[in-house]
Amino acid sequence: VGGLVIADLNLVIIVAALLVTLALFYFLRRSALGVAVQAASQNQLAAYLSGIRVKRLNSLVWGLSGAISATGGLLLAPIALVDIGLWFVMLKAMAALVVGGFGSVPGAVVGGLVIGLVEQFSGVYGPEGFKDIAAYCVLIAVLVVYPRGILGEAHGRRV
């Protein structure tokens, strides 16, 4: 496509990841349960006093995060060797989440793209071994400039 060579498996992974991201985004923004999840994440006491069953929502969110993690693992397994050293991938995913901004699904996608592109370009154009620490250098640089992340929202309170 336009000079790019993309394997069928990688295309399926990209489409599946986009579908999961869009489904999560619409669930959190458009459904009553998603709005309740957001309300409980911002202030559990106020959500409880509004009639939201916070403990059930916490269980739902943990189950949903487990399902999304399992989907990510299934998508990653065919192209990467699954071994005990995959916690490095989790650390880079956490860096992508922080770079994008907590509480922002589009921010997590943008953060993942930024981290992935920087990592790939630093492996080609950077010094030997810089690829391994490039994600964390970007994380520090973004947090210095944007402490909430690229698309993060302010949730502070003035007293």
Backbone as a chain_set.jsonl record, in Angstrom:
{"seq": "VGGLVIADLNLVIIVAALLVTLALFYFLRRSALGVAVQAASQNQLAAYLSGIRVKRLNSLVWGLSGAISATGGLLLAPIALVDIGLWFVMLKAMAALVVGGFGSVPGAVVGGLVIGLVEQFSGVYGPEGFKDIAAYCVLIAVLVVYPRGILGEAHGRRV", "coords": {"N": [[0.854, -1.175, 0.0], [0.921, 1.957, -1.086], [3.745, 1.861, -1.261], [4.419, 0.758, 1.149], [5.021, -2.254, 2.852], [3.029, -4.506, 4.289], [2.454, -7.196, 6.326], [-0.039, -9.799, 6.219], [-0.818, -10.793, 8.724], [0.073, -8.755, 10.466], [-1.588, -6.699, 9.614], [-4.08, -7.694, 10.364], [-3.712, -7.663, 13.13], [-3.417, -4.91, 13.604], [-5.953, -3.952, 12.792], [-7.61, -5.361, 14.577], [-6.7, -4.339, 17.04], [-7.406, -1.642, 16.731], [-10.2, -1.938, 16.582], [-10.804, -2.951, 19.152], [-9.953, -0.772, 20.679], [-11.671, 1.282, 19.732], [-14.14, 0.166, 20.494], [-13.864, 0.155, 23.289], [-13.59, 2.916, 23.712], [-16.119, 3.896, 22.812], [-17.726, 2.488, 24.576], [-17.006, 3.655, 27.046], [-17.72, 6.321, 26.626], [-20.334, 6.477, 25.554], [-22.193, 4.662, 26.705], [-24.37, 4.063, 29.516], [-23.301, 2.538, 31.558], [-20.577, 2.829, 31.057], [-20.243, 5.563, 31.578], [-20.824, 5.498, 34.262], [-18.642, 4.025, 35.146], [-16.589, 5.843, 34.636], [-17.393, 7.879, 36.371], [-17.143, 6.599, 38.851], [-14.422, 6.177, 38.824], [-13.415, 8.713, 39.128], [-14.503, 9.776, 41.514], [-15.208, 7.85, 44.027], [-16.826, 7.837, 46.323], [-18.795, 9.819, 45.822], [-19.955, 8.655, 43.576], [-20.972, 6.316, 44.721], [-22.832, 7.414, 46.502], [-24.565, 8.392, 44.663], [-25.919, 6.225, 43.815], [-24.605, 4.292, 42.392], [-23.232, 1.109, 42.062], [-20.343, 0.623, 43.295], [-18.475, -1.389, 43.988], [-19.238, -3.511, 42.34], [-18.74, -2.325, 39.895], [-15.966, -2.003, 40.033], [-15.186, -4.683, 39.963], [-16.133, -5.308, 37.42], [-14.513, -3.621, 35.846], [-11.955, -4.672, 36.367], [-12.314, -7.228, 35.279], [-12.822, -6.517, 32.613], [-10.402, -5.284, 31.964], [-8.728, -7.491, 32.166], [-9.737, -9.055, 30.066], [-9.129, -7.431, 27.871], [-6.359, -7.412, 28.105], [-5.829, -10.124, 27.675], [-6.675, -10.327, 25.034], [-4.789, -8.641, 23.843], [-2.501, -10.163, 24.374], [-3.073, -12.447, 22.846], [-2.967, -11.318, 20.333], [-0.328, -10.519, 20.217], [1.178, -12.844, 20.503], [1.516, -14.429, 18.043], [3.478, -13.0, 16.597], [5.58, -12.433, 18.234], [7.967, -13.921, 20.374], [6.701, -15.619, 23.052], [7.61, -15.303, 26.238], [9.153, -15.303, 29.5], [10.286, -12.841, 29.704], [8.617, -10.809, 28.892], [7.823, -8.7, 30.418], [9.151, -6.408, 29.896], [7.839, -5.379, 27.705], [5.439, -4.686, 28.917], [6.311, -2.616, 30.573], [7.007, -0.702, 28.662], [4.506, -0.318, 27.545], [3.223, 0.84, 29.702], [4.698, 3.186, 29.84], [3.848, 4.305, 27.436], [1.17, 4.73, 28.044], [1.362, 6.668, 30.075], [2.66, 8.719, 28.685], [0.686, 9.352, 26.794], [-1.389, 10.161, 28.465], [-3.176, 9.727, 31.417], [-6.427, 8.316, 31.747], [-7.354, 8.833, 29.228], [-8.351, 7.381, 26.395], [-7.854, 7.822, 23.579], [-5.468, 9.185, 24.004], [-3.811, 7.18, 25.014], [-3.508, 5.635, 22.728], [-2.202, 7.48, 21.047], [0.098, 7.878, 22.61], [1.181, 5.284, 22.497], [1.744, 5.119, 19.754], [3.648, 7.182, 19.531], [5.713, 6.267, 21.238], [6.324, 3.824, 19.957], [7.159, 4.684, 17.371], [9.358, 6.34, 18.018], [11.001, 4.458, 19.215], [11.527, 2.695, 17.082], [12.789, 4.416, 15.194], [14.966, 5.28, 16.713], [16.383, 2.959, 16.954], [17.336, 2.652, 14.395], [18.619, 5.095, 13.676], [19.889, 5.971, 15.97], [22.482, 5.683, 18.536], [24.173, 2.581, 19.338], [22.277, 0.415, 21.348], [20.634, 2.42, 22.32], [18.028, 2.16, 21.644], [16.759, 0.623, 23.553], [16.386, 2.293, 25.743], [15.071, 4.466, 24.768], [12.268, 4.836, 24.904], [11.863, 5.474, 27.575], [13.311, 7.811, 27.816], [11.773, 9.487, 26.196], [9.453, 9.418, 27.724], [10.282, 10.781, 30.076], [10.909, 13.286, 28.945], [8.399, 14.125, 27.933], [6.911, 14.239, 30.3], [8.217, 16.31, 31.593], [7.559, 18.499, 29.987], [4.731, 18.276, 29.534], [3.075, 17.592, 32.216], [0.746, 16.097, 32.654], [0.583, 14.37, 30.569], [0.255, 13.892, 26.978], [-2.436, 14.062, 25.965], [-3.763, 14.241, 28.347], [-6.103, 15.004, 30.983], [-6.91, 17.646, 33.246], [-7.37, 17.067, 36.645], [-7.346, 18.325, 38.999], [-7.891, 20.002, 42.177], [-8.732, 23.065, 43.574], [-7.992, 24.502, 46.663]], "CA": [[0.0, 0.0, 0.0], [1.701, 3.187, -1.156], [5.159, 1.614, -1.004], [4.58, 0.046, 2.425], [4.749, -3.68, 2.83], [2.438, -4.901, 5.572], [2.054, -8.605, 6.302], [-1.449, -10.02, 6.521], [-0.965, -10.948, 10.168], [0.2, -7.43, 11.074], [-2.799, -5.95, 9.276], [-5.141, -8.208, 11.245], [-3.42, -7.181, 14.479], [-3.725, -3.477, 13.641], [-7.409, -3.784, 12.727], [-8.187, -5.846, 15.833], [-6.369, -3.374, 18.094], [-8.26, -0.469, 16.516], [-11.581, -2.287, 16.948], [-10.892, -3.021, 20.612], [-9.833, 0.602, 21.176], [-12.919, 1.99, 19.439], [-15.199, -0.391, 21.334], [-13.657, 0.668, 24.646], [-13.879, 4.35, 23.691], [-17.566, 4.096, 22.757], [-18.303, 1.994, 25.826], [-16.798, 4.623, 28.116], [-18.322, 7.623, 26.326], [-21.725, 6.454, 25.099], [-23.108, 3.822, 27.483], [-24.603, 4.484, 30.901], [-22.351, 1.809, 32.387], [-19.278, 3.465, 30.865], [-20.255, 6.834, 32.312], [-20.745, 5.132, 35.676], [-17.256, 3.636, 35.388], [-15.814, 7.075, 34.713], [-17.767, 8.586, 37.601], [-16.548, 5.886, 39.976], [-12.966, 6.344, 38.797], [-13.075, 10.064, 39.559], [-14.872, 9.973, 42.913], [-15.972, 6.658, 44.387], [-17.846, 8.153, 47.322], [-19.892, 10.516, 45.151], [-20.63, 7.672, 42.732], [-21.74, 5.438, 45.613], [-23.972, 8.17, 47.009], [-25.485, 8.6, 43.538], [-26.612, 4.974, 43.55], [-23.785, 3.406, 41.564], [-22.617, 0.027, 42.83], [-18.932, 0.812, 43.002], [-17.754, -2.664, 44.074], [-19.513, -4.263, 41.111], [-18.024, -1.666, 38.796], [-14.552, -2.362, 40.16], [-15.056, -6.049, 39.457], [-16.318, -5.238, 35.976], [-13.334, -2.996, 35.234], [-10.861, -5.64, 36.418], [-12.611, -8.248, 34.278], [-12.648, -5.914, 31.293], [-8.962, -5.114, 31.724], [-8.183, -8.83, 31.921], [-10.13, -9.469, 28.718], [-8.344, -6.649, 26.909], [-4.986, -7.916, 28.195], [-5.797, -11.424, 27.008], [-6.749, -10.049, 23.601], [-3.468, -8.146, 23.449], [-1.583, -11.303, 24.381], [-3.358, -13.284, 21.685], [-2.502, -10.618, 19.136], [1.133, -10.42, 20.26], [1.806, -14.164, 20.503], [2.0, -14.952, 16.753], [4.612, -12.282, 16.01], [6.659, -12.314, 19.217], [8.156, -15.097, 21.205], [6.109, -15.429, 24.366], [8.475, -15.836, 27.269], [9.042, -14.64, 30.789], [10.835, -11.502, 29.59], [7.656, -9.884, 28.302], [7.508, -7.58, 31.294], [9.697, -5.211, 29.252], [6.748, -4.861, 26.868], [4.497, -4.045, 29.814], [6.887, -1.342, 30.997], [6.882, 0.234, 27.551], [3.08, 0.008, 27.433], [2.949, 1.79, 30.781], [5.276, 4.457, 29.4], [2.951, 4.841, 26.408], [-0.026, 5.215, 28.732], [1.697, 7.915, 30.771], [2.932, 9.732, 27.662], [-0.597, 9.762, 26.222], [-2.207, 10.799, 29.494], [-4.088, 8.819, 32.108], [-7.838, 8.629, 31.592], [-7.64, 9.19, 27.845], [-8.131, 6.251, 25.484], [-7.088, 8.295, 22.417], [-4.126, 9.523, 24.459], [-3.037, 5.937, 25.1], [-3.168, 5.263, 21.354], [-1.173, 8.428, 20.603], [1.316, 7.549, 23.346], [1.733, 4.055, 21.934], [2.337, 5.44, 18.454], [4.862, 7.981, 19.751], [6.751, 5.385, 21.79], [6.71, 2.87, 18.923], [7.932, 5.352, 16.323], [10.652, 6.762, 18.568], [11.806, 3.26, 19.433], [11.995, 2.192, 15.793], [13.753, 5.344, 14.596], [16.199, 5.324, 17.507], [17.13, 1.749, 16.649], [17.981, 2.81, 13.092], [19.465, 6.28, 13.593], [20.546, 6.261, 17.241], [23.648, 4.853, 18.857], [23.92, 1.19, 19.727], [21.692, 0.241, 22.67], [19.734, 3.52, 22.689], [16.651, 1.729, 21.401], [16.2, 0.066, 24.782], [16.037, 3.34, 26.708], [14.441, 5.595, 24.067], [10.905, 5.023, 25.403], [11.908, 6.114, 28.883], [13.749, 9.198, 27.58], [10.58, 10.204, 25.723], [8.572, 9.541, 28.883], [10.786, 11.864, 30.926], [10.783, 14.557, 28.222], [6.984, 14.51, 27.876], [6.469, 14.609, 31.636], [8.769, 17.619, 31.921], [6.82, 19.517, 29.237], [3.304, 18.085, 29.817], [3.022, 16.676, 33.366], [-0.451, 15.244, 32.599], [0.63, 13.592, 29.345], [-0.068, 14.662, 25.779], [-3.878, 14.324, 25.918], [-4.305, 14.076, 29.695], [-6.992, 16.04, 31.466], [-6.64, 18.132, 34.599], [-8.346, 16.634, 37.641], [-6.95, 18.937, 40.263], [-8.894, 20.746, 42.918], [-8.174, 24.201, 44.297], [-8.5, 24.596, 48.04]], "C": [[0.896, 1.233, 0.0], [3.183, 2.987, -0.869], [5.432, 0.908, 0.313], [4.247, -1.423, 2.239], [4.274, -4.075, 4.217], [1.971, -6.348, 5.44], [0.586, -8.738, 6.696], [-1.694, -10.1, 8.021], [-0.865, -9.597, 10.882], [-1.02, -6.569, 10.789], [-3.975, -6.399, 10.144], [-4.948, -7.696, 12.661], [-3.772, -5.7, 14.605], [-5.223, -3.245, 13.645], [-8.06, -4.239, 14.036], [-7.907, -4.883, 16.98], [-7.214, -2.106, 17.957], [-9.709, -0.751, 16.905], [-11.764, -2.357, 18.459], [-10.828, -1.618, 21.212], [-11.107, 1.393, 20.929], [-14.076, 1.48, 20.292], [-15.077, 0.118, 22.765], [-13.988, 2.152, 24.726], [-15.394, 4.593, 23.681], [-18.259, 3.57, 24.002], [-18.18, 3.035, 26.93], [-17.518, 5.942, 27.872], [-19.824, 7.564, 26.1], [-22.686, 5.632, 25.961], [-23.234, 4.347, 28.916], [-23.614, 3.79, 31.843], [-20.944, 2.409, 32.258], [-19.17, 4.793, 31.588], [-20.17, 6.566, 33.807], [-19.32, 4.714, 36.045], [-16.375, 4.876, 35.51], [-16.124, 7.843, 35.99], [-17.119, 7.922, 38.813], [-15.025, 6.033, 39.992], [-12.556, 7.727, 39.289], [-13.37, 10.3, 41.033], [-15.774, 8.824, 43.339], [-17.077, 6.962, 45.381], [-19.039, 8.842, 46.678], [-20.664, 9.56, 44.249], [-21.487, 6.741, 43.575], [-22.984, 6.149, 46.131], [-24.985, 8.484, 45.91], [-26.205, 7.318, 43.147], [-25.852, 4.009, 42.672], [-23.144, 2.357, 42.464], [-21.134, -0.04, 42.482], [-18.171, -0.512, 43.043], [-17.996, -3.517, 42.837], [-18.791, -3.647, 39.914], [-16.535, -1.967, 38.847], [-14.304, -3.769, 39.639], [-15.192, -6.08, 37.943], [-15.084, -4.672, 35.285], [-12.147, -3.952, 35.262], [-11.083, -6.757, 35.402], [-12.4, -7.747, 32.865], [-11.17, -5.721, 30.969], [-8.285, -6.465, 31.484], [-8.512, -9.327, 30.522], [-9.337, -8.717, 27.654], [-6.883, -7.106, 26.924], [-4.841, -9.267, 27.501], [-5.862, -11.257, 25.492], [-5.413, -9.536, 23.078], [-2.438, -9.26, 23.416], [-1.8, -12.223, 23.202], [-2.877, -12.631, 20.393], [-0.981, -10.563, 19.069], [1.819, -11.774, 20.068], [2.274, -14.643, 19.125], [3.233, -14.242, 16.196], [5.791, -12.148, 16.967], [6.781, -13.624, 19.977], [7.601, -14.806, 22.591], [7.012, -16.102, 25.38], [8.347, -14.998, 28.534], [9.57, -13.207, 30.745], [9.876, -10.488, 28.994], [7.291, -8.728, 29.224], [8.13, -6.297, 30.769], [8.64, -4.561, 28.359], [5.737, -4.134, 27.739], [5.024, -2.695, 30.302], [6.793, -0.296, 29.894], [5.422, 0.609, 27.321], [2.676, 0.999, 28.522], [3.522, 3.163, 30.438], [4.396, 5.103, 28.342], [1.684, 5.403, 27.032], [0.234, 6.547, 29.423], [1.977, 9.027, 29.765], [1.625, 10.243, 27.068], [-1.468, 10.504, 27.204], [-3.178, 9.808, 30.106], [-5.526, 9.263, 31.882], [-8.232, 8.994, 30.178], [-7.315, 8.006, 26.949], [-7.425, 6.716, 24.212], [-5.655, 8.682, 22.789], [-3.244, 8.29, 24.57], [-2.621, 5.47, 23.711], [-2.06, 6.176, 20.824], [0.148, 8.145, 21.303], [1.975, 6.292, 22.819], [2.388, 4.289, 20.585], [3.637, 6.22, 18.608], [6.001, 7.096, 20.245], [7.24, 4.406, 20.722], [7.562, 3.5, 17.836], [9.31, 5.78, 16.817], [11.558, 5.558, 18.756], [12.366, 2.719, 18.114], [13.043, 3.105, 15.169], [15.054, 5.417, 15.396], [17.03, 4.066, 17.292], [17.887, 1.867, 15.34], [19.007, 3.935, 13.118], [20.248, 6.583, 14.871], [21.764, 5.391, 17.467], [23.221, 3.455, 19.31], [23.373, 1.116, 21.147], [20.736, 1.337, 23.09], [18.276, 3.14, 22.507], [15.983, 1.234, 22.683], [15.76, 1.133, 25.773], [15.305, 4.515, 26.078], [13.041, 5.868, 24.608], [10.906, 5.775, 26.727], [12.431, 7.552, 28.786], [12.589, 10.044, 27.086], [9.618, 10.416, 26.876], [9.012, 10.697, 29.768], [10.611, 13.209, 30.245], [9.336, 15.03, 28.18], [6.501, 14.933, 29.253], [7.044, 15.942, 32.091], [7.949, 18.719, 31.25], [5.329, 19.478, 29.561], [3.162, 17.109, 30.994], [1.808, 15.745, 33.369], [-0.431, 14.305, 31.403], [0.163, 14.445, 28.177], [-1.552, 15.03, 25.735], [-4.536, 14.165, 27.288], [-5.149, 15.258, 30.113], [-6.621, 16.423, 32.89], [-7.747, 17.662, 35.53], [-8.008, 17.217, 38.993], [-8.089, 19.699, 40.915], [-8.2, 21.879, 43.657], [-8.823, 24.299, 45.671], [-8.211, 25.965, 48.577]], "O": [[1.56, 1.514, 0.998], [3.817, 3.868, -0.286], [6.564, 0.499, 0.569], [3.294, -1.775, 1.543], [5.02, -3.99, 5.193], [1.189, -6.679, 4.549], [0.042, -7.898, 7.413], [-2.665, -9.539, 8.529], [-1.635, -9.326, 11.803], [-1.439, -5.787, 11.643], [-4.767, -5.575, 10.601], [-5.919, -7.333, 13.325], [-4.36, -5.285, 15.604], [-5.719, -2.427, 14.42], [-8.962, -3.572, 14.545], [-8.785, -4.635, 17.806], [-7.682, -1.56, 18.956], [-10.371, 0.105, 17.492], [-12.767, -1.878, 18.987], [-11.566, -1.308, 22.147], [-11.577, 2.102, 21.819], [-14.899, 2.267, 20.761], [-16.079, 0.472, 23.385], [-14.597, 2.601, 25.697], [-15.895, 5.406, 24.458], [-19.262, 4.132, 24.442], [-19.135, 3.274, 27.668], [-17.892, 6.618, 28.83], [-20.526, 8.521, 26.428], [-23.889, 5.891, 25.942], [-22.326, 4.987, 29.446], [-23.147, 4.391, 32.811], [-20.21, 2.487, 33.243], [-18.122, 5.115, 32.149], [-19.522, 7.314, 34.539], [-18.849, 5.019, 37.14], [-15.514, 4.947, 36.388], [-15.223, 8.396, 36.621], [-16.606, 8.605, 39.699], [-14.41, 6.014, 41.058], [-11.456, 7.89, 39.817], [-12.587, 10.945, 41.73], [-16.969, 8.825, 43.044], [-18.164, 6.392, 45.285], [-20.182, 8.483, 46.961], [-21.89, 9.642, 44.163], [-22.608, 6.41, 43.188], [-24.062, 5.558, 46.193], [-26.136, 8.808, 46.201], [-27.027, 7.332, 42.231], [-26.408, 2.997, 42.246], [-22.581, 2.686, 43.508], [-20.732, -0.675, 41.507], [-17.297, -0.735, 42.205], [-17.079, -4.17, 42.338], [-18.299, -4.356, 39.036], [-15.909, -2.166, 37.806], [-13.315, -4.013, 38.948], [-14.456, -6.793, 37.261], [-14.658, -5.189, 34.252], [-11.405, -4.037, 34.283], [-10.14, -7.185, 34.736], [-11.864, -8.46, 32.017], [-10.736, -5.962, 29.843], [-7.36, -6.557, 30.677], [-7.675, -9.946, 29.864], [-8.923, -9.302, 26.653], [-6.243, -7.179, 25.875], [-3.846, -9.52, 26.822], [-5.178, -11.968, 24.756], [-4.957, -9.941, 22.009], [-1.59, -9.296, 22.523], [-0.842, -12.727, 22.616], [-2.432, -13.315, 19.471], [-0.408, -10.56, 17.98], [2.924, -11.838, 19.528], [3.355, -15.225, 19.039], [3.965, -14.828, 15.399], [6.89, -11.785, 16.546], [5.797, -14.335, 20.185], [8.006, -13.834, 23.228], [7.162, -17.324, 25.38], [7.52, -14.089, 28.609], [9.318, -12.436, 31.671], [10.303, -9.394, 28.623], [6.514, -7.856, 28.832], [7.697, -5.207, 31.142], [8.561, -3.336, 28.271], [5.228, -3.082, 27.351], [4.258, -1.739, 30.427], [6.527, 0.874, 30.17], [5.132, 1.742, 26.939], [1.872, 1.899, 28.277], [2.897, 4.186, 30.717], [4.216, 6.321, 28.347], [1.181, 6.439, 26.595], [-0.595, 7.454, 29.355], [1.566, 10.167, 29.98], [1.472, 11.447, 26.861], [-2.219, 11.397, 26.81], [-3.917, 9.13, 29.393], [-5.806, 10.46, 31.833], [-9.361, 9.432, 29.955], [-6.148, 7.664, 26.761], [-6.471, 6.063, 23.789], [-4.738, 8.525, 21.983], [-2.055, 8.348, 24.255], [-1.513, 4.967, 23.53], [-1.094, 5.703, 20.225], [1.203, 8.167, 20.669], [3.2, 6.235, 22.705], [3.45, 3.737, 20.296], [4.613, 5.957, 17.905], [7.118, 7.166, 19.733], [8.444, 4.182, 20.597], [8.57, 2.927, 17.421], [10.309, 5.603, 16.12], [12.755, 5.633, 18.482], [13.533, 2.332, 18.039], [14.065, 2.633, 14.672], [16.126, 5.596, 14.819], [18.252, 4.101, 17.433], [18.949, 1.266, 15.174], [20.13, 3.765, 12.644], [21.184, 7.382, 14.84], [22.046, 4.478, 16.69], [22.055, 3.208, 19.619], [23.956, 1.701, 22.06], [20.08, 1.207, 24.123], [17.391, 3.722, 23.135], [14.778, 1.41, 22.87], [14.848, 0.896, 26.565], [14.952, 5.465, 26.775], [12.662, 7.03, 24.755], [10.041, 6.618, 26.967], [12.043, 8.411, 29.578], [12.434, 11.191, 27.505], [9.026, 11.489, 26.996], [8.182, 11.514, 30.169], [10.207, 14.177, 30.889], [9.071, 16.216, 28.371], [5.748, 15.9, 29.364], [6.423, 16.637, 32.895], [7.673, 19.751, 31.863], [4.724, 20.515, 29.832], [3.131, 15.898, 30.772], [1.84, 14.704, 34.025], [-1.356, 13.509, 31.242], [-0.272, 15.581, 28.361], [-1.891, 16.189, 25.493], [-5.749, 13.972, 27.369], [-4.938, 16.38, 29.653], [-6.082, 15.611, 33.643], [-8.929, 17.839, 35.235], [-8.358, 16.643, 40.024], [-9.107, 19.996, 40.29], [-7.176, 21.658, 44.304], [-10.041, 24.193, 45.813], [-8.553, 26.264, 49.721]]}, "num_chains": 1, "name": "protein.A"}
